[in-house]
Backbone as numpy.savetxt, mean C-alpha at the origin, in Angstrom:
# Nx Ny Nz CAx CAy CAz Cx Cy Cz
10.08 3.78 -19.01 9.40 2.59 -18.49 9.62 2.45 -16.99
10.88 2.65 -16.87 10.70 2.28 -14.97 10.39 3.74 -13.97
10.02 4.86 -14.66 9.35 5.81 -14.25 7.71 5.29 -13.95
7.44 4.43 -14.97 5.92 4.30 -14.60 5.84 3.30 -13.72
6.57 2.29 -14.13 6.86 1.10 -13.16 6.66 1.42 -12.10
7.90 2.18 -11.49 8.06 2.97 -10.14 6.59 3.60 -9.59
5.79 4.49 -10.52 5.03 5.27 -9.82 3.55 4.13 -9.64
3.63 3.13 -10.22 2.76 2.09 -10.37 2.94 1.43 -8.73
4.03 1.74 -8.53 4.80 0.75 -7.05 4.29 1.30 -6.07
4.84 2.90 -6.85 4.55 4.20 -5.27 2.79 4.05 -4.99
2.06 3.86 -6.14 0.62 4.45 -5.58 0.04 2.60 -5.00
0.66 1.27 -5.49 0.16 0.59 -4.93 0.68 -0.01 -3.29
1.38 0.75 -3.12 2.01 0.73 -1.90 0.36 0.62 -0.75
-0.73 1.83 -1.08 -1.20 2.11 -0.48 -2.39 0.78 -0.29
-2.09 -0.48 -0.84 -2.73 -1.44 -0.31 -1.87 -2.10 0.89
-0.97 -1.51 1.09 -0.01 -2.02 2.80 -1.04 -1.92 3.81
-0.64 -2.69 4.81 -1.17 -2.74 6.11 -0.53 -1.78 7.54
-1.86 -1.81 8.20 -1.02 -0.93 9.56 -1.79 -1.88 10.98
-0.96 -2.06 11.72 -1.25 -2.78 13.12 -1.44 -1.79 13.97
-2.92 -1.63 14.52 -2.76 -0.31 15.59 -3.87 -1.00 16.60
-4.50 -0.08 17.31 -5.39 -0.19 18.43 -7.02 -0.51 17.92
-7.58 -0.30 19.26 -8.97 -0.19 18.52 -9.83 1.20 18.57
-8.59 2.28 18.43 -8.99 3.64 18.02 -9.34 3.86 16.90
-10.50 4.16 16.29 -10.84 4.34 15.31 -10.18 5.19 14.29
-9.27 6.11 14.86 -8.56 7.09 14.06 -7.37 6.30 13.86
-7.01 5.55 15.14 -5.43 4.63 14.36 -5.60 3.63 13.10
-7.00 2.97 12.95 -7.19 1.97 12.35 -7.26 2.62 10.83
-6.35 2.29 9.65 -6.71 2.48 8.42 -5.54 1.85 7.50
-6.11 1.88 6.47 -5.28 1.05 5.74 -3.99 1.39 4.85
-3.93 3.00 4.98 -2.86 3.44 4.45 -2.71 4.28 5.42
-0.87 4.09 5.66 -0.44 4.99 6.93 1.19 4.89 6.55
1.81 5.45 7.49 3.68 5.82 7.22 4.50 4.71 6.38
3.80 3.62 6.88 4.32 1.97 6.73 3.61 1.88 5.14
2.49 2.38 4.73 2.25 1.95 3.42 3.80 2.44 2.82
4.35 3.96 2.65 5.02 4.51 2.38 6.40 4.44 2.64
6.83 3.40 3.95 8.01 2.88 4.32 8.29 4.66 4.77
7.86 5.22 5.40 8.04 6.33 5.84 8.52 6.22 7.64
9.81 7.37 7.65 10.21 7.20 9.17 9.85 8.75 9.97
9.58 8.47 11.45 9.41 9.74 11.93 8.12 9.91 11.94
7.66 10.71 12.31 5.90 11.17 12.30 5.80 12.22 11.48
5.17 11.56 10.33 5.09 12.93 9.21 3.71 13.19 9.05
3.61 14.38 8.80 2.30 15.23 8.70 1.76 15.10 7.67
2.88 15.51 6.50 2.15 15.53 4.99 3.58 15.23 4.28
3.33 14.38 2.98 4.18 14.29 2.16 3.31 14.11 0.71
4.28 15.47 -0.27 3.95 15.74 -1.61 4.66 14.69 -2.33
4.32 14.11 -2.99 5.44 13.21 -3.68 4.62 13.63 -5.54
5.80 14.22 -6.52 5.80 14.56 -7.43 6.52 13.84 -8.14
5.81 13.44 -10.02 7.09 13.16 -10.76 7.23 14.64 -11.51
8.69 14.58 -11.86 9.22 15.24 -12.72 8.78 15.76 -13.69
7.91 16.98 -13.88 7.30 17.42 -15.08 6.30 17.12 -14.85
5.70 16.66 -14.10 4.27 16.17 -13.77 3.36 15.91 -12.47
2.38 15.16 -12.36 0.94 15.45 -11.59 2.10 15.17 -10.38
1.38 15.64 -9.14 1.79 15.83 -7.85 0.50 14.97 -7.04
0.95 14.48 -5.85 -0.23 14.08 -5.02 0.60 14.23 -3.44
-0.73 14.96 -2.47 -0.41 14.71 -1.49 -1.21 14.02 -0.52
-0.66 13.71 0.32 -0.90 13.10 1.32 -1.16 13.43 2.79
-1.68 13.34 3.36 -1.96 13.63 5.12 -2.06 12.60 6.30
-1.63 13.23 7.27 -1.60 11.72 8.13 -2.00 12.22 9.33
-2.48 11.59 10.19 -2.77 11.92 11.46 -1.85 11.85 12.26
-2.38 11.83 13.86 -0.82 11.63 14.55 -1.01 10.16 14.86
-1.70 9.58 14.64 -1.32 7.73 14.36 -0.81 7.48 13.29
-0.46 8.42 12.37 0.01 7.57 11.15 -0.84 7.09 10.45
-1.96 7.43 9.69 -3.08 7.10 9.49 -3.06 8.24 8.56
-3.19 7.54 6.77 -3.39 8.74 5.85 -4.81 9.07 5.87
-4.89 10.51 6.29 -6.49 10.81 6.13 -7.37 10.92 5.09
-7.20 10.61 3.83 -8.16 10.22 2.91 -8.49 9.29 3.04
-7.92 8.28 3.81 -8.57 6.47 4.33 -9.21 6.49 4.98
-9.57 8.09 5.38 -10.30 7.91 6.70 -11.88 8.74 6.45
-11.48 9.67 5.34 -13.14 10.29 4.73 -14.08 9.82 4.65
-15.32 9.98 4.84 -16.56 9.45 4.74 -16.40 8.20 5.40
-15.80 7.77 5.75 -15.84 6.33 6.02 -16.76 5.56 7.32
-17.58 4.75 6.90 -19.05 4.78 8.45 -18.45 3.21 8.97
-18.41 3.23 10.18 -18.68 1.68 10.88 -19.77 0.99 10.58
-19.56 0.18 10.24 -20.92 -0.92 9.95 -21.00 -2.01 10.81
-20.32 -2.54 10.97 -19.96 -3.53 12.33 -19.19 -3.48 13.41
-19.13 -3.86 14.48 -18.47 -3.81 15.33 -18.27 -4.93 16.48
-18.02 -6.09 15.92 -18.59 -7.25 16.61 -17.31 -7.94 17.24
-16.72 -7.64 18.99 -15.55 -8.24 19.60 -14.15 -7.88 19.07
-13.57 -8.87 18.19 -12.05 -8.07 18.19 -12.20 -7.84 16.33
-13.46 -7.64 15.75 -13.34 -7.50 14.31 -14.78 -6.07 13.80
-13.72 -5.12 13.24 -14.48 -3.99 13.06 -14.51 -3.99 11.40
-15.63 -3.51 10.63 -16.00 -3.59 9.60 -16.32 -1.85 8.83
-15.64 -0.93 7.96 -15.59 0.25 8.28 -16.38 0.12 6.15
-16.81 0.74 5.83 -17.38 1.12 4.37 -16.81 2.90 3.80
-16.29 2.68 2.59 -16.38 4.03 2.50 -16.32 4.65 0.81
-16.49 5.37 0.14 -16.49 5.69 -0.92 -15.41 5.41 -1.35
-14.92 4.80 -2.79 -13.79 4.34 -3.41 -12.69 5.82 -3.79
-13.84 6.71 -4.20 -12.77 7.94 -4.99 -13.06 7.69 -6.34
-13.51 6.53 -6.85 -13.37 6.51 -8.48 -14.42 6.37 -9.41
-15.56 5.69 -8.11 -16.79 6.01 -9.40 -17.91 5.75 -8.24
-19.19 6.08 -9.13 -20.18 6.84 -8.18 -20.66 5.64 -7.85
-21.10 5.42 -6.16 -22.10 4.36 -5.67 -21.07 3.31 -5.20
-20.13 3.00 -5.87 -19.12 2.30 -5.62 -18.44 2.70 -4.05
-18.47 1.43 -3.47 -17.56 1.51 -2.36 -16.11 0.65 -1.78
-15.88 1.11 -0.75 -14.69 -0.24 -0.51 -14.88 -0.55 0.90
-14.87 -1.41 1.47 -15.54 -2.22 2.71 -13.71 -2.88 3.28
-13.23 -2.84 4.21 -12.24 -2.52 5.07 -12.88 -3.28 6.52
-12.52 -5.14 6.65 -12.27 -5.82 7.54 -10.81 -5.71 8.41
-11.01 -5.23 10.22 -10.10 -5.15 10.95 -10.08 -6.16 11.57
-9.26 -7.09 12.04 -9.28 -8.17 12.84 -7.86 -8.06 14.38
-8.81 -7.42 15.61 -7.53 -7.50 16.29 -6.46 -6.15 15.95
-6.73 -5.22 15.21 -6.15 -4.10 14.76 -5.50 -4.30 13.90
-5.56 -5.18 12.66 -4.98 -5.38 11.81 -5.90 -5.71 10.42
-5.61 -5.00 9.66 -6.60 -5.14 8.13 -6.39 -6.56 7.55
-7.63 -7.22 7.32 -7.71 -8.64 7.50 -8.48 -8.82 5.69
-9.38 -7.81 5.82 -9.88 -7.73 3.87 -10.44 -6.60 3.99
-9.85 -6.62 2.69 -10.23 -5.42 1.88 -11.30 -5.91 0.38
-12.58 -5.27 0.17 -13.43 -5.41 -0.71 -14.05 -4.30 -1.17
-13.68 -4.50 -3.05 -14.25 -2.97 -3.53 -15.79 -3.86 -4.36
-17.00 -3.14 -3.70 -18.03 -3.10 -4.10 -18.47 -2.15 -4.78
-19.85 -2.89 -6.37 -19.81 -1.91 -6.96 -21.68 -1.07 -6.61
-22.39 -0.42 -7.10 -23.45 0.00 -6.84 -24.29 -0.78 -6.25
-24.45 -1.69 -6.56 -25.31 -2.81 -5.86 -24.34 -3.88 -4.93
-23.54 -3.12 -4.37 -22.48 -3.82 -2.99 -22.44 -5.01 -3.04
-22.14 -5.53 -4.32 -21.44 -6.48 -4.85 -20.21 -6.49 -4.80
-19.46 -7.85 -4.10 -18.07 -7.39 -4.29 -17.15 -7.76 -6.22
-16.51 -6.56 -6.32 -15.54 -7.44 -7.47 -14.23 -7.47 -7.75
-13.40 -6.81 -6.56 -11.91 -6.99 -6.48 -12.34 -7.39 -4.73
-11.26 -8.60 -4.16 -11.04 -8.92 -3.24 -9.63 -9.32 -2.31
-9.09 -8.27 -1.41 -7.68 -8.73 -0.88 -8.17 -9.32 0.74
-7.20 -9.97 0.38 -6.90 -10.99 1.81 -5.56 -10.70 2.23
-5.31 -10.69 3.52 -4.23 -9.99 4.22 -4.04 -11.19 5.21
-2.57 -11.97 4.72 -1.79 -12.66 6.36 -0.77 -11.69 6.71
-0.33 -12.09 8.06 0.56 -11.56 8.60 1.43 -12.43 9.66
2.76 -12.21 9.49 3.61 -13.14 10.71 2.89 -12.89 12.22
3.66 -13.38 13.20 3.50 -13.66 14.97 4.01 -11.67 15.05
4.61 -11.19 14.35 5.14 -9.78 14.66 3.99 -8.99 14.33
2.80 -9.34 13.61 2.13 -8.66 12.62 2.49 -8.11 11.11
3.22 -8.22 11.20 4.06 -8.10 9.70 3.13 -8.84 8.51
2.86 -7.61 7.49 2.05 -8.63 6.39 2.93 -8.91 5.21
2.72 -10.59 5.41 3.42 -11.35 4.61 3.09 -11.82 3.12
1.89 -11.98 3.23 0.82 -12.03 1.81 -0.39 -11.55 1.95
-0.67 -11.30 0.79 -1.78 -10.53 0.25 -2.27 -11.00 -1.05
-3.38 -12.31 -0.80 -4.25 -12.28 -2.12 -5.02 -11.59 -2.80
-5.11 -11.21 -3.88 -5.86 -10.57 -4.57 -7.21 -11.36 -5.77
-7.90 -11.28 -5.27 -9.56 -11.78 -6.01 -9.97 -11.26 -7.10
-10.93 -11.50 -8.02 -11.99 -11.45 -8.73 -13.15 -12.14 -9.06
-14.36 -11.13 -8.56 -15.20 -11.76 -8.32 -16.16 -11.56 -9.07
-17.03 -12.32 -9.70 -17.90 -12.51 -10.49 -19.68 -12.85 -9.62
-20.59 -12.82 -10.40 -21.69 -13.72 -9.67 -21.61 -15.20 -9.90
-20.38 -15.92 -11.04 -20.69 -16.97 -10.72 -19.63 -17.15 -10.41
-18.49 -16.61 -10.16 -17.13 -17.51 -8.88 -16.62 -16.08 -8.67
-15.31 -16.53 -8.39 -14.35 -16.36 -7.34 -13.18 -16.61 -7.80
-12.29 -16.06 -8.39 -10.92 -16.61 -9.42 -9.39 -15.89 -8.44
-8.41 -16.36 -8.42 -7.14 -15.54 -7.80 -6.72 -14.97 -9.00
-6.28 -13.56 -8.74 -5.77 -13.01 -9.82 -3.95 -12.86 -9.52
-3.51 -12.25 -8.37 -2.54 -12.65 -8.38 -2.18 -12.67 -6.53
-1.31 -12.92 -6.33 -0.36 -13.18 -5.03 0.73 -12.12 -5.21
0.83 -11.66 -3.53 1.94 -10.97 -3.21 2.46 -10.88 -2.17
4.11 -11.70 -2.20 4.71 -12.17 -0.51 5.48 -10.92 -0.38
6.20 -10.80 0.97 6.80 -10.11 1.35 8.12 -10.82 2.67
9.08 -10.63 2.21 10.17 -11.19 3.24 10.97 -10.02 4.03
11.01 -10.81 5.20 12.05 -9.42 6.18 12.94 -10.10 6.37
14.32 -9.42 7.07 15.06 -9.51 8.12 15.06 -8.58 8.87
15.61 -9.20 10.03 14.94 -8.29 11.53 14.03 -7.56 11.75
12.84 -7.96 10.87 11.35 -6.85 11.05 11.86 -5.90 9.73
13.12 -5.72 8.65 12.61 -5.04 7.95 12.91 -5.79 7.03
11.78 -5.10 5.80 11.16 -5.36 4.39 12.91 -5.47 3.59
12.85 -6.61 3.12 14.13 -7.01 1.88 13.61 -7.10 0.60
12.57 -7.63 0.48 12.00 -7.85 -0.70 10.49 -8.30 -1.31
9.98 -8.34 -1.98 8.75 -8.92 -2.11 8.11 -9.31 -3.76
7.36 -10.29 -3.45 7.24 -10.83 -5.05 5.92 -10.83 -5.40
5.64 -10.44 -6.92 3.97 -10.29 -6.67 3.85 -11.03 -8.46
2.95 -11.98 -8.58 2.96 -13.22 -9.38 1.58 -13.40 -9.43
1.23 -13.17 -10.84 -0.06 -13.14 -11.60 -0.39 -14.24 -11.77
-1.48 -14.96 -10.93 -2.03 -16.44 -11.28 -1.89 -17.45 -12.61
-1.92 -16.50 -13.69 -1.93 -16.89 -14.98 -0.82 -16.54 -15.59
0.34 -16.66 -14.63 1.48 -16.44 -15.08 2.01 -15.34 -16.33
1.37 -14.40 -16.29 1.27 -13.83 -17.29 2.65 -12.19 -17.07
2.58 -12.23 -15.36 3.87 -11.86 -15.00 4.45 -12.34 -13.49
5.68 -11.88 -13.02 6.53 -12.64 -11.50 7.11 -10.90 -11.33
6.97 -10.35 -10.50 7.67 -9.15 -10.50 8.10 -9.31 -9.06
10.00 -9.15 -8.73 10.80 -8.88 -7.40 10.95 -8.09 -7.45
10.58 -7.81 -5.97 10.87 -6.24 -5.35 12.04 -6.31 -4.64
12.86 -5.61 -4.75 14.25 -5.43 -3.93 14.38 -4.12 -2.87
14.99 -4.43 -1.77 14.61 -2.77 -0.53 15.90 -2.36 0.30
16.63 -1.31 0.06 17.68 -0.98 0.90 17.06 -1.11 2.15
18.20 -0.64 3.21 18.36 -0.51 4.46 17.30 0.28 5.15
16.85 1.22 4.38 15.65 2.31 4.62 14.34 1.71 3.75
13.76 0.32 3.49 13.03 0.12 3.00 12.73 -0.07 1.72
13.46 0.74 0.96 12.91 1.90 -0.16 13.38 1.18 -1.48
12.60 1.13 -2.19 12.80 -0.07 -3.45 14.07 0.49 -4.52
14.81 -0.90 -4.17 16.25 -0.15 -5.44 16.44 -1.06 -6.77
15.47 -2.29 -6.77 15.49 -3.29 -7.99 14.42 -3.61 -7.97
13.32 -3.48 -9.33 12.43 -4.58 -9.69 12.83 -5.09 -11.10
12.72 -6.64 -11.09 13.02 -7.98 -11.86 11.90 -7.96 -12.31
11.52 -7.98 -13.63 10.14 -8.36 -14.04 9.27 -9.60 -14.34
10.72 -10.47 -14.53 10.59 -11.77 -14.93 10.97 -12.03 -16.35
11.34 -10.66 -17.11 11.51 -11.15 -18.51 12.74 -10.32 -18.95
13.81 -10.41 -18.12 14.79 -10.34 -18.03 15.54 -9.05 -18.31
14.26 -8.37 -17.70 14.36 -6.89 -17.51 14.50 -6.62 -16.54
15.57 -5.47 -15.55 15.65 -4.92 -14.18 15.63 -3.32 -14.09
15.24 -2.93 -13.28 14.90 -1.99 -13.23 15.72 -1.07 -11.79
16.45 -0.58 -11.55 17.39 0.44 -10.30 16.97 1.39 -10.16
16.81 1.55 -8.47 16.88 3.26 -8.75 17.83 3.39 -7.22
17.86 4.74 -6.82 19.12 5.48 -5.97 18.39 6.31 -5.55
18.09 7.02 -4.77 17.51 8.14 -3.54 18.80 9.06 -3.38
18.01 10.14 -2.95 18.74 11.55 -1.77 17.65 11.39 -0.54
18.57 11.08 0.29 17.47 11.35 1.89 17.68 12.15 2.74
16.68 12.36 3.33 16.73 13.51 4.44 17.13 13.09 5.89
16.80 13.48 7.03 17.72 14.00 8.30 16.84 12.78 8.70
15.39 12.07 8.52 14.79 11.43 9.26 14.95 9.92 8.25
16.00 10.18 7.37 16.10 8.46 6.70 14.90 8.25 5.90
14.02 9.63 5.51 13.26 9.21 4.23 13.67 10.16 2.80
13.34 9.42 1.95 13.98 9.93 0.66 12.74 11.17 0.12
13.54 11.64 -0.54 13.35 12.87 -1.06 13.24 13.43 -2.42
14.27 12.25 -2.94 14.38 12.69 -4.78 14.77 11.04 -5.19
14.36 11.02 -6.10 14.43 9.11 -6.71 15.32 9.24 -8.14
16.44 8.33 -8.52 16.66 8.37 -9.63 16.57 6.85 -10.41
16.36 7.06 -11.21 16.83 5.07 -12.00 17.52 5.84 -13.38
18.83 5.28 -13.57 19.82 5.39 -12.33 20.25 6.74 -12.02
20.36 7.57 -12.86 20.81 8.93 -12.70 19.75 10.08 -12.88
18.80 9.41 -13.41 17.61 10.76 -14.02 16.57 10.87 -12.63
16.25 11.91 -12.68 15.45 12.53 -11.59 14.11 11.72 -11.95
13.66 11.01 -11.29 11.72 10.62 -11.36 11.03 11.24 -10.59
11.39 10.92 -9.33 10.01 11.81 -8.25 10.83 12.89 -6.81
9.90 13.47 -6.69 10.95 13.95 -5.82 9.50 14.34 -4.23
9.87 14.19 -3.20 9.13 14.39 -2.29 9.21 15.28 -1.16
8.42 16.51 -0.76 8.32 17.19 0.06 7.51 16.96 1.25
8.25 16.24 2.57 8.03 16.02 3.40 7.77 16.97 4.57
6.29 16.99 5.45 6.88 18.02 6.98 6.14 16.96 8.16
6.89 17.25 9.16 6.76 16.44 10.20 5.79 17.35 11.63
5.77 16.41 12.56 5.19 16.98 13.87 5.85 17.02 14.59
Protein backbone atom coordinates (compact mmCIF):
# COMPACT_ATOMS: atom_id res chain seq x y z
CA UNK A 1 0.00 0.00 0.00
CA UNK A 2 2.46 2.78 0.64
CA UNK A 3 4.37 1.70 -2.52
CA UNK A 4 1.39 2.92 -4.45
CA UNK A 5 0.67 5.65 -2.17
CA UNK A 6 4.18 6.85 -2.72
CA UNK A 7 4.18 6.44 -6.51
CA UNK A 8 0.64 8.18 -6.55
CA UNK A 9 2.74 11.21 -4.71
CA UNK A 10 5.78 10.82 -7.10
CA UNK A 11 3.66 11.21 -10.41
CA UNK A 12 1.32 13.94 -8.79
CA UNK A 13 4.10 15.97 -7.86
CA UNK A 14 4.04 16.99 -11.48
CA UNK A 15 1.06 19.38 -10.83
CA UNK A 16 3.88 21.69 -8.81
CA UNK A 17 4.66 25.01 -9.94
CA UNK A 18 7.80 26.78 -11.38
CA UNK A 19 8.49 30.74 -11.17
CA UNK A 20 10.61 31.69 -14.17
CA UNK A 21 10.86 34.46 -16.88
CA UNK A 22 8.99 35.23 -19.83
CA UNK A 23 11.13 32.73 -21.85
CA UNK A 24 9.07 30.51 -23.29
CA UNK A 25 11.34 27.53 -22.71
CA UNK A 26 11.63 28.52 -18.85
CA UNK A 27 7.88 28.68 -18.50
CA UNK A 28 6.27 25.11 -17.72
CA UNK A 29 4.64 23.43 -15.31
CA UNK A 30 6.74 20.60 -14.41
CA UNK A 31 10.40 21.29 -13.69
CA UNK A 32 13.30 20.26 -10.82
CA UNK A 33 10.92 21.84 -8.11
CA UNK A 34 7.96 19.57 -9.23
CA UNK A 35 10.49 16.78 -8.18
CA UNK A 36 12.14 18.67 -5.16
CA UNK A 37 15.19 18.00 -7.28
CA UNK A 38 18.77 19.80 -6.54
CA UNK A 39 21.48 20.82 -9.05
CA UNK A 40 20.71 21.03 -12.77
CA UNK A 41 19.67 17.70 -13.87
CA UNK A 42 19.35 16.58 -17.33
CA UNK A 43 17.39 13.43 -16.99
CA UNK A 44 16.12 11.40 -14.17
CA UNK A 45 14.82 7.59 -14.51
CA UNK A 46 12.86 7.00 -11.55
CA UNK A 47 11.82 3.14 -11.37
CA UNK A 48 9.76 0.95 -8.98
CA UNK A 49 11.13 -2.20 -8.03
CA UNK A 50 10.17 -4.94 -10.40
CA UNK A 51 8.49 -2.59 -12.42
CA UNK A 52 7.45 0.23 -15.13
CA UNK A 53 10.23 2.90 -15.27
CA UNK A 54 9.62 6.55 -16.46
CA UNK A 55 11.89 9.11 -17.55
CA UNK A 56 12.17 12.37 -17.55
CA UNK A 57 14.06 15.39 -19.35
CA UNK A 58 14.71 18.81 -18.52
CA UNK A 59 16.06 21.64 -20.16
CA UNK A 60 18.65 23.92 -18.92
CA UNK A 61 15.80 26.00 -17.17
CA UNK A 62 14.63 23.22 -15.44
CA UNK A 63 11.75 22.74 -17.44
CA UNK A 64 10.60 18.94 -17.97
CA UNK A 65 10.39 18.64 -21.70
CA UNK A 66 7.34 16.67 -22.20
CA UNK A 67 5.53 19.97 -20.73
CA UNK A 68 6.83 21.44 -23.34
CA UNK A 69 5.73 19.10 -26.63
CA UNK A 70 3.36 20.23 -28.98
CA UNK A 71 2.47 22.84 -26.90
CA UNK A 72 1.12 26.31 -29.11
CA UNK A 73 0.71 29.91 -27.52
CA UNK A 74 -2.66 31.02 -27.78
CA UNK A 75 -2.47 34.19 -25.98
CA UNK A 76 -0.18 36.49 -25.10
CA UNK A 77 -1.70 39.44 -23.55
CA UNK A 78 0.96 41.82 -21.01
CA UNK A 79 2.16 39.88 -18.00
CA UNK A 80 -0.33 36.68 -18.71
CA UNK A 81 0.59 33.96 -21.36
CA UNK A 82 -1.90 31.22 -22.23
CA UNK A 83 0.02 27.97 -23.77
CA UNK A 84 -2.57 24.66 -25.05
CA UNK A 85 -1.23 21.35 -25.50
CA UNK A 86 -2.14 17.68 -25.92
CA UNK A 87 -2.94 15.87 -22.54
CA UNK A 88 -0.99 12.41 -23.40
CA UNK A 89 -4.16 10.48 -22.52
CA UNK A 90 -6.83 10.68 -24.90
CA UNK A 91 -7.44 11.87 -28.34
CA UNK A 92 -8.64 15.65 -28.99
CA UNK A 93 -8.32 16.23 -25.43
CA UNK A 94 -6.17 19.01 -24.27
CA UNK A 95 -4.71 20.91 -21.27
CA UNK A 96 -4.63 24.78 -21.43
CA UNK A 97 -1.73 26.22 -18.96
CA UNK A 98 -2.46 30.04 -17.60
CA UNK A 99 1.03 32.02 -16.76
CA UNK A 100 0.60 35.04 -14.77
CA UNK A 101 3.89 37.13 -14.28
CA UNK A 102 5.93 33.77 -14.74
CA UNK A 103 4.11 31.83 -12.59
CA UNK A 104 1.34 29.03 -13.42
CA UNK A 105 -1.82 30.65 -12.31
CA UNK A 106 -4.43 27.63 -13.97
CA UNK A 107 -4.26 24.82 -15.19
CA UNK A 108 -7.42 23.33 -17.38
CA UNK A 109 -7.88 19.86 -18.91
CA UNK A 110 -10.32 20.22 -21.84
CA UNK A 111 -12.11 17.59 -23.47
CA UNK A 112 -12.78 17.36 -27.52
CA UNK A 113 -15.02 20.06 -27.68
CA UNK A 114 -12.54 22.38 -25.29
CA UNK A 115 -14.70 22.12 -22.67
CA UNK A 116 -13.16 22.42 -19.50
CA UNK A 117 -13.60 19.36 -16.86
CA UNK A 118 -10.82 19.21 -14.29
CA UNK A 119 -9.77 22.73 -13.07
CA UNK A 120 -6.53 23.88 -10.82
CA UNK A 121 -6.05 27.15 -9.40
CA UNK A 122 -2.64 28.04 -8.17
CA UNK A 123 -1.83 30.77 -5.07
CA UNK A 124 1.38 31.52 -4.12
CA UNK A 125 3.19 33.51 -1.11
CA UNK A 126 5.17 37.27 -1.64
CA UNK A 127 8.34 34.58 -2.36
CA UNK A 128 6.29 32.89 -5.10
CA UNK A 129 6.06 29.83 -3.33
CA UNK A 130 2.80 27.82 -4.12
CA UNK A 131 0.82 27.60 -1.21
CA UNK A 132 -2.57 26.21 -2.50
CA UNK A 133 -3.88 24.63 -5.19
CA UNK A 134 -7.63 24.15 -5.85
CA UNK A 135 -8.78 21.53 -7.70
CA UNK A 136 -12.33 21.76 -9.83
CA UNK A 137 -14.95 19.84 -11.54
CA UNK A 138 -16.63 20.98 -14.08
CA UNK A 139 -19.77 20.15 -15.51
CA UNK A 140 -22.11 22.22 -18.11
CA UNK A 141 -24.21 22.95 -15.33
CA UNK A 142 -21.62 24.05 -12.43
CA UNK A 143 -18.55 24.12 -11.04
CA UNK A 144 -18.02 21.90 -7.73
CA UNK A 145 -14.41 21.88 -5.49
CA UNK A 146 -13.20 18.59 -5.40
CA UNK A 147 -10.43 18.92 -3.20
CA UNK A 148 -7.74 21.50 -1.68
CA UNK A 149 -4.09 21.32 -1.31
CA UNK A 150 -1.86 23.63 1.17
CA UNK A 151 1.60 23.60 1.44
CA UNK A 152 3.79 25.07 4.47
CA UNK A 153 7.55 26.13 4.55
CA UNK A 154 10.19 27.16 6.74
CA UNK A 155 12.80 29.28 5.40
CA UNK A 156 11.52 28.81 1.74
CA UNK A 157 11.62 25.05 2.32
CA UNK A 158 8.65 22.62 1.90
CA UNK A 159 7.80 20.90 5.67
CA UNK A 160 4.69 19.68 4.82
CA UNK A 161 1.48 19.76 2.98
CA UNK A 162 -2.18 18.71 3.27
CA UNK A 163 -4.49 17.74 0.58
CA UNK A 164 -8.40 17.34 1.81
CA UNK A 165 -11.21 16.09 -0.34
CA UNK A 166 -14.17 18.54 -0.21
CA UNK A 167 -16.47 15.76 0.74
CA UNK A 168 -14.42 14.76 3.31
CA UNK A 169 -14.10 11.57 2.08
CA UNK A 170 -10.18 11.84 2.76
CA UNK A 171 -7.30 14.60 4.77
CA UNK A 172 -3.92 13.27 3.63
CA UNK A 173 -0.34 15.03 5.54
CA UNK A 174 2.51 15.24 3.80
CA UNK A 175 5.63 15.28 5.89
CA UNK A 176 9.40 16.52 4.15
CA UNK A 177 12.98 16.10 5.46
CA UNK A 178 15.63 18.60 5.15
CA UNK A 179 16.05 17.72 1.37
CA UNK A 180 12.35 18.11 0.68
CA UNK A 181 11.65 14.60 0.15
CA UNK A 182 8.51 13.03 1.69
CA UNK A 183 9.20 10.77 4.90
CA UNK A 184 5.39 10.57 6.43
CA UNK A 185 1.98 10.49 4.91
CA UNK A 186 -1.07 10.47 7.62
CA UNK A 187 -4.07 9.48 5.83
CA UNK A 188 -6.48 10.53 8.21
CA UNK A 189 -7.58 7.10 9.24
CA UNK A 190 -5.04 6.40 11.40
CA UNK A 191 -2.81 5.02 9.08
CA UNK A 192 0.99 6.39 8.50
CA UNK A 193 2.98 5.71 6.12
CA UNK A 194 7.49 6.27 6.34
CA UNK A 195 9.86 6.09 4.12
CA UNK A 196 14.02 6.69 4.28
CA UNK A 197 16.20 7.53 1.10
CA UNK A 198 20.01 6.85 -0.06
CA UNK A 199 21.23 10.19 -1.62
CA UNK A 200 23.63 11.22 -3.83
CA UNK A 201 26.62 13.89 -3.94
CA UNK A 202 23.96 16.66 -5.11
CA UNK A 203 21.34 15.95 -1.98
CA UNK A 204 18.92 14.09 -4.29
CA UNK A 205 17.78 10.65 -3.49
CA UNK A 206 18.34 7.77 -5.33
CA UNK A 207 16.71 4.63 -3.75
CA UNK A 208 13.39 5.02 -1.43
CA UNK A 209 12.49 2.61 1.30
CA UNK A 210 9.18 2.46 3.64
CA UNK A 211 10.79 1.43 5.98
CA UNK A 212 13.37 -1.00 4.92
CA UNK A 213 12.08 -2.45 1.51
CA UNK A 214 13.39 -1.02 -1.63
CA UNK A 215 10.30 0.95 -3.69
CA UNK A 216 11.88 3.16 -6.27
CA UNK A 217 15.09 3.77 -7.07
CA UNK A 218 16.36 6.76 -9.41
CA UNK A 219 19.01 7.30 -12.00
CA UNK A 220 19.97 10.71 -12.16
CA UNK A 221 22.62 12.75 -14.81
CA UNK A 222 23.34 16.26 -14.59
CA UNK A 223 24.89 19.26 -16.79
Amino acid sequence: MGKILMMGILLMSLASCQKSSTNFESLGSTSWKSFRLHGKVKTMTLCQKGGQCFTFNFNVYGIEQGSLKDRKLVSNAGDTMVFERPDGFQDGSLVRETFKNGLLFESDWLDHKKQPTIIEIYSYDRDGMPIKIENYHQSEEMREIHKITTFFYKNNALVSSRETASDGSYDILQTYDAYENLVSVKDGKSSEYTYKYKIDSYDNWIESYSPSDLLFTRKITYY
